[in-house]
Amino acid sequence: MVGSANLLSTPGHPAAGSAAPKATAAHSMSDVTGEYNEYDGLRPPRLGPGGRSMSASNPAGAARSAPFAVSAPRGSFSSDLHGPMGPSRPFNIRTDIGASTHKFSVMSEEPLNTEQRLNSLKDRLNKELKIKEGSENLLEALNTKKAKQAKDQIAKVESELNSSYRKIAELKVQIEELQQSQEPETSARSRIANLFTKGGLRSPSTTAEAVSSKEPEDSIEAESPTFALSELLQSLEAEGMQSDYYVERANQLVDLFKRHATLKYDLAWSVFGLRMQTLLLSDSREVVAAGYRVTRYAIVDRPSLQTIRSFNTDYLVMLSLVKESKASIEREQAVKFIRSFLDVKDGVREISRAVVRTLVAVAEHVDDRLRSICIETLAEILIRDPPLVVSAGGIDPLTDALADGTYQVPESLVTAFLYLLDTPGGRRYLRAGQNLEVLFAAFTDSLALHVPEQRLKANARVIAAVLKTWPGLMALSMYDFRAIRTLVFSLRYPYQATQDIIMELLFDLLRIKLPSWSSSFLAGRRLTTYGRVANLRSDDLLQTPSRTVDEKDPQHSLVDHFLTLTLAVLFQSGLPKILLGLLNGTVEASLRRKATLLLGEALKMASRLLPSMYNVPSQMLPELFSWAANFDIDKRCLATNAIYQVDSVNRTLQRSSSTNAMPPGKGGGGGLEVRDKTRPTEPTRLQISAQVDETQFRVHLVESQVLNSGNYSKWRWDIMQAIVEGPLLNQRRLDEAVRATKFLKRLMAFYRPFKYRFSEIKNTKPNQRYVRVGCALIKTLLQTVEGVRFLVESKLLRQLAECLAQVDPASGMASSAPLFSASHLAETLSCGYFSFIGTMSRDSTGLILLEKWRIINICYHLIDRQDRNDLIKLLLVNVDFSLPSHFRIMLSKALTGSTKEIRIFATNLLRSYALHGPDSTSKTGTATGDVSGYYSDWAIRMLITQLYDPEVEVCETAVKILEEACNRRECLEFVVQCCPALDHLGEIGAPLLLRFLSTSLGYRYLDDLDYITQEMDDWFLGRNDTYVTLVEASLARALQEPEKTRSTTDASASGRPPGVVPPHFYRELTRTTEGCKLLRDKGHFGEFVQTVRTHRLEDNDSEIITKVKGCLWAIGNVGSMELGAPFIEESQVVEVIIEIAERSAVLSMRGTAFFVLGLISRSLHGSEMLDACGWDGATTTMGVSLGRYIPLDLGRLLSVRWYLQITSLEELTADDED
């Protein structure tokens, strides 16, 4: 993650004993310069048409054309080692051409006839399409006449139209068959053509060359690497050769090292080093570059680096880097050679100060092509050896690169500075209030009007990355929030670009996701036109992962706790006052509206996160109300308008948030959820009551245009949907529509597969209305006896069964163009027929009809197909499994007997059933055996079965879903009763086993397995340290990922979004009295407290710092439980943790203590102890703490001490010697 660094990681002291990271984890050298790609040689191969390598695309052709190729220029680097070749021997062309041409002419007669037939069929198809179009127009004209006069004509035209539909379908099938039969002939023709071009016109000498070109491949496998190395080194002894000669041998040496990775461990450096030194002393730039490249591939460890340096490579590198830009390839390879030192353990110790100074000199030249890569190299060296970079004067170029905004990836430089900021030893090499505050110069400069907008955006992006880390927030909060105050006060500058970018930065910092109506509001439209906000569509609700966590124990978000502190800092820096000034100022109207929206969102967030001390003064807006109440000042009108706008935004936000927070309805099964996602409910959709009289019903039927036209594109589908979902639910109106009108007959004929009307419509989003109306029609018909009779008598189900049988291998029915082919399903609405099956699967009568027409049997056969995953997915995603039917058996078969992709897909489908279960008031209540009412026991059993799948991915998916489902106590107890065996899953099943500790039943089950004692010892001896790395990585990822780009499916799939406290063994242990007794008997909590007391101010030893962090997280997780509060109270450890948060020299340690205090505040006793120590936090309306405590005096928490800052080179040298 670029520019993030772990929020709480100890840069100088890795959390789990890992080596220090590089300054750029995600940006390689090629990402920065765009020109440092590594090829087999130093020169990229020639590219042919389309950007493909001419040598790689056709080896035989390359070998054949080598004699005629233009030779490479002298001094170039090429990986192709072709030697000079003699002229080809003469060959006879005419005989081969004559024989082959005769064969080609004979074989080309049949394709000619086939093409004529294909053109004839296409002409007939065009005629039939014109006939169909004319018949439809004529039928539409006849429908406007009286029925008695045009009855016979209408019947004749409909007959011709049906005949035209049939002929069109037949012609399409014939054309497709002819095209398929033509493919082998075309391939045969191409093979003959290839025969002429590749084999028939090839001379014997060229053939011999092609055969000989295969010999090196066999010889490479059988070569002796030592012998090849000695030969190449001996060949480099030759003097007076051309540059190409040495470059080719050097490339061969690199290839040899690549093929034999262990060869470099046995090098005789007395010989090899002299050969490389000879190359590096050459007058040719290409030869010197080749020498750097070979030497780089020969590096093994630090002793090898010392040997290489003994050949005076430091001087040679400096000479190469100071050359003019024409020697770009030599300078590039020299920088790569220096960077290879960083890939070796302790290799940075072998980089001399003189070399680093040379890199600094290159980095100070803005126009140098290697400036970016030198800056990146200096940043990496700064992390590994800060004194080296500081002594060479490398801090200033890095700071300038941050300030001017020209560096392409400034987040990587920020990572290096944040790495040093964390520990007092690293802060000695930085200047307080300078290295990071240069980022604000672009905004605070009085000449900001002339600052390029691109630089402003780059600096804003870096400032956001800094403020999203704990060291960055603390460093920029020094000197009474000086840096943040200057940024906020920059909003007063009358520069629109600066103001707009700063407000976008604040939106990003506060993680404000703009509502759907924000674009219209910012465009100047009044919010009163959006009164339907209270009736927002539920699309966002369906896309948001359902929160199934038990309300008594909500997941604790570390992101919200960090956001609380950030918001408090911004409020302390005067953000509300500055925004109010913008509302009453003379800024642009668009900026005023954006400031209004930002103020409304900030006040809303403050009411949710901040304690009353910070929240109440801001919510009152005293200055604004005083201006509005004063009739003697000119600002009164502006203040009144601002109050109205803020109030309007606040009320709209409140309505939208209450709508989005509405819990989903019960019984949200998988099929029902999919149906709702594909059916957006428009707020203004027409609705017709079911209790309408006959006259009104006929008026609605006429308005639908179904009775007046047979062309479905002219039908009013909104009125049709309202009729289907309204009046047709009435038995009398349905009977009238069936017997007295053609409404239902035409509508049902439209959906029949073999009419090729609905099934041929393109699958686009606007055309989904046809699917919605069809599903509503089937659902309505299944409600009444008359509707079921009409559905049975129609040909829809019979033709649907026939189409399904076409793709069923066991049916014996075959079709050259099946309706449910893969391409047809992807391009047309034929996939909507599976939605019809899903609608029928939700009703017991529909299941009977599916069984009657053998559709159930066909679906069994489709589930067994291994080559049509698309069909299986369509079937599973649309079918509702709430009813105990054959479809549950099909789901079970898909979970156990299908491909890995289908098994994972089917496992994910069980999520909604495992988390929500059936509706207690529906047909699937206690009558079906699901007695829970909150979850489906059959879904839980299937998920437990998936725990024994041979594929790890399937097991992991099932574990995550079960872990999320076990947040409900009743579901957890049911899973424990099933006694799943999780030993074979190892770490994958550990989170689920931790959930079992939450209940007494699970505790006894795990105690019988002897799991608790072993796991407790494991956590005490090492897992606490691993937990530190896990939680810090999760928090860093959550803070650095933009809110709008985070995938909700990732959070849904894992069951725990980033930034949420991961499950902890001691936290789950203290949920039960049995677990608390075991914890007290073992004495682990006392050991944790003692470790924290002893090493609370440690700032040097990385292992001890990680140990203290692990103990802090264990104490916080125990203290967050009400049963664990006595442990906190008895040990008096809260005061020690507060001391760490306010006085520790390691900033990441202070951050850990801050979040741990938030965990402790979730319990009643913990919040009372923090209140007594001068901390406060937001609570619910019932007074329950939300776990977001911050100190009343932010200066106590956000003060950073700079110890013994190095100001001279003598101090740095003395420190390096120590």
PDB file of C-alpha atoms in Angstrom, residues 831-1053:
ATOM      1  CA  CYS A 831     -31.984 -15.986 -19.293  1.00  0.00           C
ATOM      2  CA  GLY A 832     -35.227 -14.474 -17.953  1.00  0.00           C
ATOM      3  CA  TYR A 833     -36.926 -17.876 -18.164  1.00  0.00           C
ATOM      4  CA  PHE A 834     -34.830 -18.932 -15.171  1.00  0.00           C
ATOM      5  CA  SER A 835     -36.324 -15.998 -13.278  1.00  0.00           C
ATOM      6  CA  PHE A 836     -39.731 -17.443 -14.142  1.00  0.00           C
ATOM      7  CA  ILE A 837     -38.633 -20.790 -12.687  1.00  0.00           C
ATOM      8  CA  GLY A 838     -37.405 -18.979  -9.587  1.00  0.00           C
ATOM      9  CA  THR A 839     -40.785 -17.257  -9.178  1.00  0.00           C
ATOM     10  CA  MET A 840     -42.568 -20.583  -9.371  1.00  0.00           C
ATOM     11  CA  SER A 841     -40.133 -22.131  -6.860  1.00  0.00           C
ATOM     12  CA  ARG A 842     -41.384 -19.709  -4.195  1.00  0.00           C
ATOM     13  CA  ASP A 843     -44.890 -21.134  -4.306  1.00  0.00           C
ATOM     14  CA  SER A 844     -46.016 -24.690  -3.562  1.00  0.00           C
ATOM     15  CA  THR A 845     -48.401 -24.632  -6.543  1.00  0.00           C
ATOM     16  CA  GLY A 846     -45.585 -23.525  -8.803  1.00  0.00           C
ATOM     17  CA  LEU A 847     -43.457 -26.438  -7.612  1.00  0.00           C
ATOM     18  CA  ILE A 848     -46.272 -28.832  -8.535  1.00  0.00           C
ATOM     19  CA  LEU A 849     -46.463 -27.373 -12.045  1.00  0.00           C
ATOM     20  CA  LEU A 850     -42.697 -27.620 -12.484  1.00  0.00           C
ATOM     21  CA  GLU A 851     -42.817 -31.243 -11.472  1.00  0.00           C
ATOM     22  CA  LYS A 852     -45.763 -31.927 -13.779  1.00  0.00           C
ATOM     23  CA  TRP A 853     -43.892 -30.716 -16.848  1.00  0.00           C
ATOM     24  CA  ARG A 854     -40.711 -32.633 -15.870  1.00  0.00           C
ATOM     25  CA  ILE A 855     -38.767 -29.409 -15.444  1.00  0.00           C
ATOM     26  CA  ILE A 856     -37.553 -30.657 -12.060  1.00  0.00           C
ATOM     27  CA  ASN A 857     -36.075 -33.780 -13.680  1.00  0.00           C
ATOM     28  CA  ILE A 858     -34.317 -31.713 -16.324  1.00  0.00           C
ATOM     29  CA  CYS A 859     -32.863 -29.411 -13.677  1.00  0.00           C
ATOM     30  CA  TYR A 860     -31.397 -32.457 -11.918  1.00  0.00           C
ATOM     31  CA  HIS A 861     -29.600 -33.344 -15.128  1.00  0.00           C
ATOM     32  CA  LEU A 862     -28.411 -29.773 -15.662  1.00  0.00           C
ATOM     33  CA  ILE A 863     -26.833 -29.675 -12.207  1.00  0.00           C
ATOM     34  CA  ASP A 864     -24.742 -32.725 -13.151  1.00  0.00           C
ATOM     35  CA  ARG A 865     -23.266 -31.031 -16.232  1.00  0.00           C
ATOM     36  CA  GLN A 866     -19.608 -30.137 -15.791  1.00  0.00           C
ATOM     37  CA  ASP A 867     -19.327 -28.030 -18.951  1.00  0.00           C
ATOM     38  CA  ARG A 868     -22.136 -25.501 -18.438  1.00  0.00           C
ATOM     39  CA  ASN A 869     -21.356 -23.525 -15.316  1.00  0.00           C
ATOM     40  CA  ASP A 870     -23.391 -20.632 -16.699  1.00  0.00           C
ATOM     41  CA  LEU A 871     -26.572 -22.714 -16.708  1.00  0.00           C
ATOM     42  CA  ILE A 872     -25.983 -23.967 -13.187  1.00  0.00           C
ATOM     43  CA  LYS A 873     -25.296 -20.457 -11.869  1.00  0.00           C
ATOM     44  CA  LEU A 874     -28.436 -19.088 -13.521  1.00  0.00           C
ATOM     45  CA  LEU A 875     -30.527 -21.833 -12.006  1.00  0.00           C
ATOM     46  CA  LEU A 876     -29.082 -21.567  -8.503  1.00  0.00           C
ATOM     47  CA  VAL A 877     -29.131 -17.781  -8.295  1.00  0.00           C
ATOM     48  CA  ASN A 878     -32.776 -17.486  -9.322  1.00  0.00           C
ATOM     49  CA  VAL A 879     -34.296 -20.396  -7.437  1.00  0.00           C
ATOM     50  CA  ASP A 880     -35.634 -19.865  -3.904  1.00  0.00           C
ATOM     51  CA  PHE A 881     -34.622 -22.634  -1.514  1.00  0.00           C
ATOM     52  CA  SER A 882     -36.841 -21.565   1.380  1.00  0.00           C
ATOM     53  CA  LEU A 883     -39.394 -24.273   0.669  1.00  0.00           C
ATOM     54  CA  PRO A 884     -38.362 -27.903   1.325  1.00  0.00           C
ATOM     55  CA  SER A 885     -38.330 -29.089  -2.271  1.00  0.00           C
ATOM     56  CA  HIS A 886     -36.232 -30.824  -4.875  1.00  0.00           C
ATOM     57  CA  PHE A 887     -34.284 -27.630  -5.369  1.00  0.00           C
ATOM     58  CA  ARG A 888     -32.619 -28.060  -1.979  1.00  0.00           C
ATOM     59  CA  ILE A 889     -31.407 -31.456  -3.129  1.00  0.00           C
ATOM     60  CA  MET A 890     -30.050 -29.843  -6.301  1.00  0.00           C
ATOM     61  CA  LEU A 891     -28.258 -27.261  -4.164  1.00  0.00           C
ATOM     62  CA  SER A 892     -26.750 -30.050  -2.114  1.00  0.00           C
ATOM     63  CA  LYS A 893     -25.533 -31.760  -5.292  1.00  0.00           C
ATOM     64  CA  ALA A 894     -24.004 -28.499  -6.503  1.00  0.00           C
ATOM     65  CA  LEU A 895     -22.253 -28.050  -3.149  1.00  0.00           C
ATOM     66  CA  THR A 896     -20.658 -31.475  -3.209  1.00  0.00           C
ATOM     67  CA  GLY A 897     -20.501 -32.838  -6.755  1.00  0.00           C
ATOM     68  CA  SER A 898     -19.881 -29.900  -9.098  1.00  0.00           C
ATOM     69  CA  THR A 899     -16.739 -28.080 -10.104  1.00  0.00           C
ATOM     70  CA  LYS A 900     -14.749 -25.972  -7.662  1.00  0.00           C
ATOM     71  CA  GLU A 901     -16.161 -22.754  -9.124  1.00  0.00           C
ATOM     72  CA  ILE A 902     -19.744 -23.918  -8.665  1.00  0.00           C
ATOM     73  CA  ARG A 903     -19.079 -25.199  -5.152  1.00  0.00           C
ATOM     74  CA  ILE A 904     -17.750 -21.814  -4.067  1.00  0.00           C
ATOM     75  CA  PHE A 905     -20.649 -20.060  -5.800  1.00  0.00           C
ATOM     76  CA  ALA A 906     -23.240 -22.293  -4.149  1.00  0.00           C
ATOM     77  CA  THR A 907     -21.580 -21.878  -0.758  1.00  0.00           C
ATOM     78  CA  ASN A 908     -21.871 -18.111  -1.045  1.00  0.00           C
ATOM     79  CA  LEU A 909     -25.563 -18.497  -1.909  1.00  0.00           C
ATOM     80  CA  LEU A 910     -26.115 -20.026   1.519  1.00  0.00           C
ATOM     81  CA  ARG A 911     -25.097 -16.779   3.219  1.00  0.00           C
ATOM     82  CA  SER A 912     -28.502 -15.103   3.090  1.00  0.00           C
ATOM     83  CA  TYR A 913     -30.287 -18.243   4.345  1.00  0.00           C
ATOM     84  CA  ALA A 914     -27.781 -18.769   7.155  1.00  0.00           C
ATOM     85  CA  LEU A 915     -27.940 -15.139   8.296  1.00  0.00           C
ATOM     86  CA  HIS A 916     -31.618 -14.275   7.824  1.00  0.00           C
ATOM     87  CA  GLY A 917     -33.492 -17.501   7.441  1.00  0.00           C
ATOM     88  CA  PRO A 918     -37.180 -17.783   6.597  1.00  0.00           C
ATOM     89  CA  ASP A 919     -39.868 -15.374   7.652  1.00  0.00           C
ATOM     90  CA  SER A 920     -41.614 -16.563  10.768  1.00  0.00           C
ATOM     91  CA  THR A 921     -44.943 -15.530   9.299  1.00  0.00           C
ATOM     92  CA  SER A 922     -44.513 -17.217   5.935  1.00  0.00           C
ATOM     93  CA  LYS A 923     -45.365 -20.683   4.775  1.00  0.00           C
ATOM     94  CA  THR A 924     -41.857 -21.793   5.685  1.00  0.00           C
ATOM     95  CA  GLY A 925     -42.245 -21.220   9.395  1.00  0.00           C
ATOM     96  CA  THR A 926     -42.650 -23.953  11.942  1.00  0.00           C
ATOM     97  CA  ALA A 927     -44.656 -25.991   9.500  1.00  0.00           C
ATOM     98  CA  THR A 928     -41.515 -26.797   7.546  1.00  0.00           C
ATOM     99  CA  GLY A 929     -39.419 -27.651  10.524  1.00  0.00           C
ATOM    100  CA  ASP A 930     -37.405 -24.440  10.745  1.00  0.00           C
ATOM    101  CA  VAL A 931     -38.102 -23.591  14.353  1.00  0.00           C
ATOM    102  CA  SER A 932     -35.550 -20.819  14.746  1.00  0.00           C
ATOM    103  CA  GLY A 933     -37.282 -18.020  12.896  1.00  0.00           C
ATOM    104  CA  TYR A 934     -33.919 -16.231  12.604  1.00  0.00           C
ATOM    105  CA  TYR A 935     -31.784 -18.662  10.660  1.00  0.00           C
ATOM    106  CA  SER A 936     -32.254 -21.760   8.522  1.00  0.00           C
ATOM    107  CA  ASP A 937     -30.952 -24.901  10.163  1.00  0.00           C
ATOM    108  CA  TRP A 938     -30.763 -26.692   6.816  1.00  0.00           C
ATOM    109  CA  ALA A 939     -28.442 -23.961   5.496  1.00  0.00           C
ATOM    110  CA  ILE A 940     -26.233 -24.258   8.573  1.00  0.00           C
ATOM    111  CA  ARG A 941     -26.008 -28.039   8.087  1.00  0.00           C
ATOM    112  CA  MET A 942     -25.005 -27.580   4.452  1.00  0.00           C
ATOM    113  CA  LEU A 943     -22.340 -25.071   5.439  1.00  0.00           C
ATOM    114  CA  ILE A 944     -20.953 -27.494   7.997  1.00  0.00           C
ATOM    115  CA  THR A 945     -20.794 -30.130   5.268  1.00  0.00           C
ATOM    116  CA  GLN A 946     -18.709 -27.701   3.191  1.00  0.00           C
ATOM    117  CA  LEU A 947     -16.089 -27.663   5.946  1.00  0.00           C
ATOM    118  CA  TYR A 948     -14.958 -31.090   4.721  1.00  0.00           C
ATOM    119  CA  ASP A 949     -14.576 -30.086   1.059  1.00  0.00           C
ATOM    120  CA  PRO A 950     -11.210 -31.120  -0.445  1.00  0.00           C
ATOM    121  CA  GLU A 951     -10.610 -27.580  -1.735  1.00  0.00           C
ATOM    122  CA  VAL A 952      -9.286 -25.105   0.832  1.00  0.00           C
ATOM    123  CA  GLU A 953     -11.082 -22.143  -0.806  1.00  0.00           C
ATOM    124  CA  VAL A 954     -14.470 -23.808  -0.320  1.00  0.00           C
ATOM    125  CA  CYS A 955     -13.727 -24.537   3.331  1.00  0.00           C
ATOM    126  CA  GLU A 956     -12.538 -20.984   3.904  1.00  0.00           C
ATOM    127  CA  THR A 957     -15.716 -19.555   2.389  1.00  0.00           C
ATOM    128  CA  ALA A 958     -17.888 -21.761   4.600  1.00  0.00           C
ATOM    129  CA  VAL A 959     -15.906 -20.812   7.703  1.00  0.00           C
ATOM    130  CA  LYS A 960     -16.341 -17.092   7.032  1.00  0.00           C
ATOM    131  CA  ILE A 961     -20.090 -17.440   6.576  1.00  0.00           C
ATOM    132  CA  LEU A 962     -20.462 -19.568   9.697  1.00  0.00           C
ATOM    133  CA  GLU A 963     -18.326 -17.122  11.660  1.00  0.00           C
ATOM    134  CA  GLU A 964     -20.633 -14.297  10.631  1.00  0.00           C
ATOM    135  CA  ALA A 965     -23.739 -16.329  11.390  1.00  0.00           C
ATOM    136  CA  CYS A 966     -22.418 -17.232  14.841  1.00  0.00           C
ATOM    137  CA  ASN A 967     -22.699 -13.602  15.895  1.00  0.00           C
ATOM    138  CA  ARG A 968     -26.250 -14.603  16.835  1.00  0.00           C
ATOM    139  CA  ARG A 969     -26.324 -16.648  19.988  1.00  0.00           C
ATOM    140  CA  GLU A 970     -29.083 -19.017  18.883  1.00  0.00           C
ATOM    141  CA  CYS A 971     -27.232 -19.770  15.645  1.00  0.00           C
ATOM    142  CA  LEU A 972     -23.975 -20.280  17.525  1.00  0.00           C
ATOM    143  CA  GLU A 973     -25.589 -22.796  19.862  1.00  0.00           C
ATOM    144  CA  PHE A 974     -27.029 -24.697  16.904  1.00  0.00           C
ATOM    145  CA  VAL A 975     -23.596 -24.889  15.231  1.00  0.00           C
ATOM    146  CA  VAL A 976     -22.067 -26.177  18.453  1.00  0.00           C
ATOM    147  CA  GLN A 977     -24.779 -28.821  18.688  1.00  0.00           C
ATOM    148  CA  CYS A 978     -23.740 -30.065  15.248  1.00  0.00           C
ATOM    149  CA  CYS A 979     -20.229 -30.741  16.667  1.00  0.00           C
ATOM    150  CA  PRO A 980     -18.203 -29.902  13.540  1.00  0.00           C
ATOM    151  CA  ALA A 981     -14.634 -31.176  13.382  1.00  0.00           C
ATOM    152  CA  LEU A 982     -12.241 -28.356  12.447  1.00  0.00           C
ATOM    153  CA  ASP A 983      -8.865 -29.850  13.288  1.00  0.00           C
ATOM    154  CA  HIS A 984      -8.044 -30.509   9.646  1.00  0.00           C
ATOM    155  CA  LEU A 985      -8.499 -26.814   8.736  1.00  0.00           C
ATOM    156  CA  GLY A 986      -5.744 -25.473  10.975  1.00  0.00           C
ATOM    157  CA  GLU A 987      -5.591 -21.670  10.978  1.00  0.00           C
ATOM    158  CA  ILE A 988      -8.605 -21.408   8.670  1.00  0.00           C
ATOM    159  CA  GLY A 989     -10.947 -22.867  11.267  1.00  0.00           C
ATOM    160  CA  ALA A 990      -9.435 -20.994  14.229  1.00  0.00           C
ATOM    161  CA  PRO A 991     -11.831 -17.980  14.061  1.00  0.00           C
ATOM    162  CA  LEU A 992     -14.853 -20.283  14.141  1.00  0.00           C
ATOM    163  CA  LEU A 993     -13.491 -22.189  17.122  1.00  0.00           C
ATOM    164  CA  LEU A 994     -12.980 -18.888  18.927  1.00  0.00           C
ATOM    165  CA  ARG A 995     -16.662 -18.165  18.426  1.00  0.00           C
ATOM    166  CA  PHE A 996     -17.505 -21.381  20.247  1.00  0.00           C
ATOM    167  CA  LEU A 997     -15.964 -19.956  23.406  1.00  0.00           C
ATOM    168  CA  SER A 998     -18.727 -17.348  23.591  1.00  0.00           C
ATOM    169  CA  THR A 999     -21.216 -19.739  25.169  1.00  0.00           C
ATOM    170  CA  SER A1000     -21.033 -22.204  28.008  1.00  0.00           C
ATOM    171  CA  LEU A1001     -22.120 -24.986  25.675  1.00  0.00           C
ATOM    172  CA  GLY A1002     -19.264 -24.212  23.278  1.00  0.00           C
ATOM    173  CA  TYR A1003     -16.806 -23.915  26.149  1.00  0.00           C
ATOM    174  CA  ARG A1004     -17.665 -27.391  27.386  1.00  0.00           C
ATOM    175  CA  TYR A1005     -17.472 -28.789  23.841  1.00  0.00           C
ATOM    176  CA  LEU A1006     -13.986 -27.333  23.278  1.00  0.00           C
ATOM    177  CA  ASP A1007     -12.865 -28.301  26.766  1.00  0.00           C
ATOM    178  CA  ASP A1008     -13.708 -31.929  26.018  1.00  0.00           C
ATOM    179  CA  LEU A1009     -11.503 -31.682  22.918  1.00  0.00           C
ATOM    180  CA  ASP A1010      -8.645 -30.257  25.051  1.00  0.00           C
ATOM    181  CA  TYR A1011      -8.609 -27.265  22.720  1.00  0.00           C
ATOM    182  CA  ILE A1012      -8.811 -24.428  25.253  1.00  0.00           C
ATOM    183  CA  THR A1013      -5.652 -25.231  27.220  1.00  0.00           C
ATOM    184  CA  GLN A1014      -3.517 -25.727  24.104  1.00  0.00           C
ATOM    185  CA  GLU A1015      -4.846 -22.584  22.407  1.00  0.00           C
ATOM    186  CA  MET A1016      -4.407 -20.542  25.585  1.00  0.00           C
ATOM    187  CA  ASP A1017      -0.754 -21.519  25.878  1.00  0.00           C
ATOM    188  CA  ASP A1018      -0.263 -20.833  22.186  1.00  0.00           C
ATOM    189  CA  TRP A1019      -1.644 -17.296  22.512  1.00  0.00           C
ATOM    190  CA  PHE A1020       0.344 -16.613  25.657  1.00  0.00           C
ATOM    191  CA  LEU A1021       3.637 -17.721  24.103  1.00  0.00           C
ATOM    192  CA  GLY A1022       3.416 -16.151  20.646  1.00  0.00           C
ATOM    193  CA  ARG A1023       0.028 -15.537  19.082  1.00  0.00           C
ATOM    194  CA  ASN A1024      -0.344 -12.203  20.883  1.00  0.00           C
ATOM    195  CA  ASP A1025       2.621 -10.884  18.893  1.00  0.00           C
ATOM    196  CA  THR A1026       1.107 -12.123  15.639  1.00  0.00           C
ATOM    197  CA  TYR A1027      -2.163 -10.432  16.570  1.00  0.00           C
ATOM    198  CA  VAL A1028      -0.336  -7.076  16.672  1.00  0.00           C
ATOM    199  CA  THR A1029       0.697  -7.403  13.027  1.00  0.00           C
ATOM    200  CA  LEU A1030      -2.801  -8.515  12.015  1.00  0.00           C
ATOM    201  CA  VAL A1031      -4.643  -5.617  13.622  1.00  0.00           C
ATOM    202  CA  GLU A1032      -2.161  -2.982  12.448  1.00  0.00           C
ATOM    203  CA  ALA A1033      -2.292  -4.209   8.855  1.00  0.00           C
ATOM    204  CA  SER A1034      -6.100  -4.275   8.943  1.00  0.00           C
ATOM    205  CA  LEU A1035      -6.276  -0.726  10.282  1.00  0.00           C
ATOM    206  CA  ALA A1036      -3.729   0.625   7.780  1.00  0.00           C
ATOM    207  CA  ARG A1037      -5.626  -0.954   4.905  1.00  0.00           C
ATOM    208  CA  ALA A1038      -8.962   0.413   6.105  1.00  0.00           C
ATOM    209  CA  LEU A1039      -7.643   3.957   6.498  1.00  0.00           C
ATOM    210  CA  GLN A1040      -5.743   4.155   3.225  1.00  0.00           C
ATOM    211  CA  GLU A1041      -8.465   2.646   1.032  1.00  0.00           C
ATOM    212  CA  PRO A1042     -10.881   5.292  -0.258  1.00  0.00           C
ATOM    213  CA  GLU A1043     -14.405   4.777   1.000  1.00  0.00           C
ATOM    214  CA  LYS A1044     -15.935   4.990  -2.471  1.00  0.00           C
ATOM    215  CA  THR A1045     -13.622   2.318  -3.933  1.00  0.00           C
ATOM    216  CA  ARG A1046     -13.899  -0.225  -1.166  1.00  0.00           C
ATOM    217  CA  SER A1047     -15.790  -3.288  -2.350  1.00  0.00           C
ATOM    218  CA  THR A1048     -18.677  -4.230  -0.159  1.00  0.00           C
ATOM    219  CA  THR A1049     -18.436  -7.767  -1.448  1.00  0.00           C
ATOM    220  CA  ASP A1050     -15.003  -8.133   0.164  1.00  0.00           C
ATOM    221  CA  ALA A1051     -16.381  -7.154   3.529  1.00  0.00           C
ATOM    222  CA  SER A1052     -19.353  -9.374   2.997  1.00  0.00           C
ATOM    223  CA  ALA A1053     -17.230 -12.348   1.990  1.00  0.00           C
TER     224      ALA A1053
END
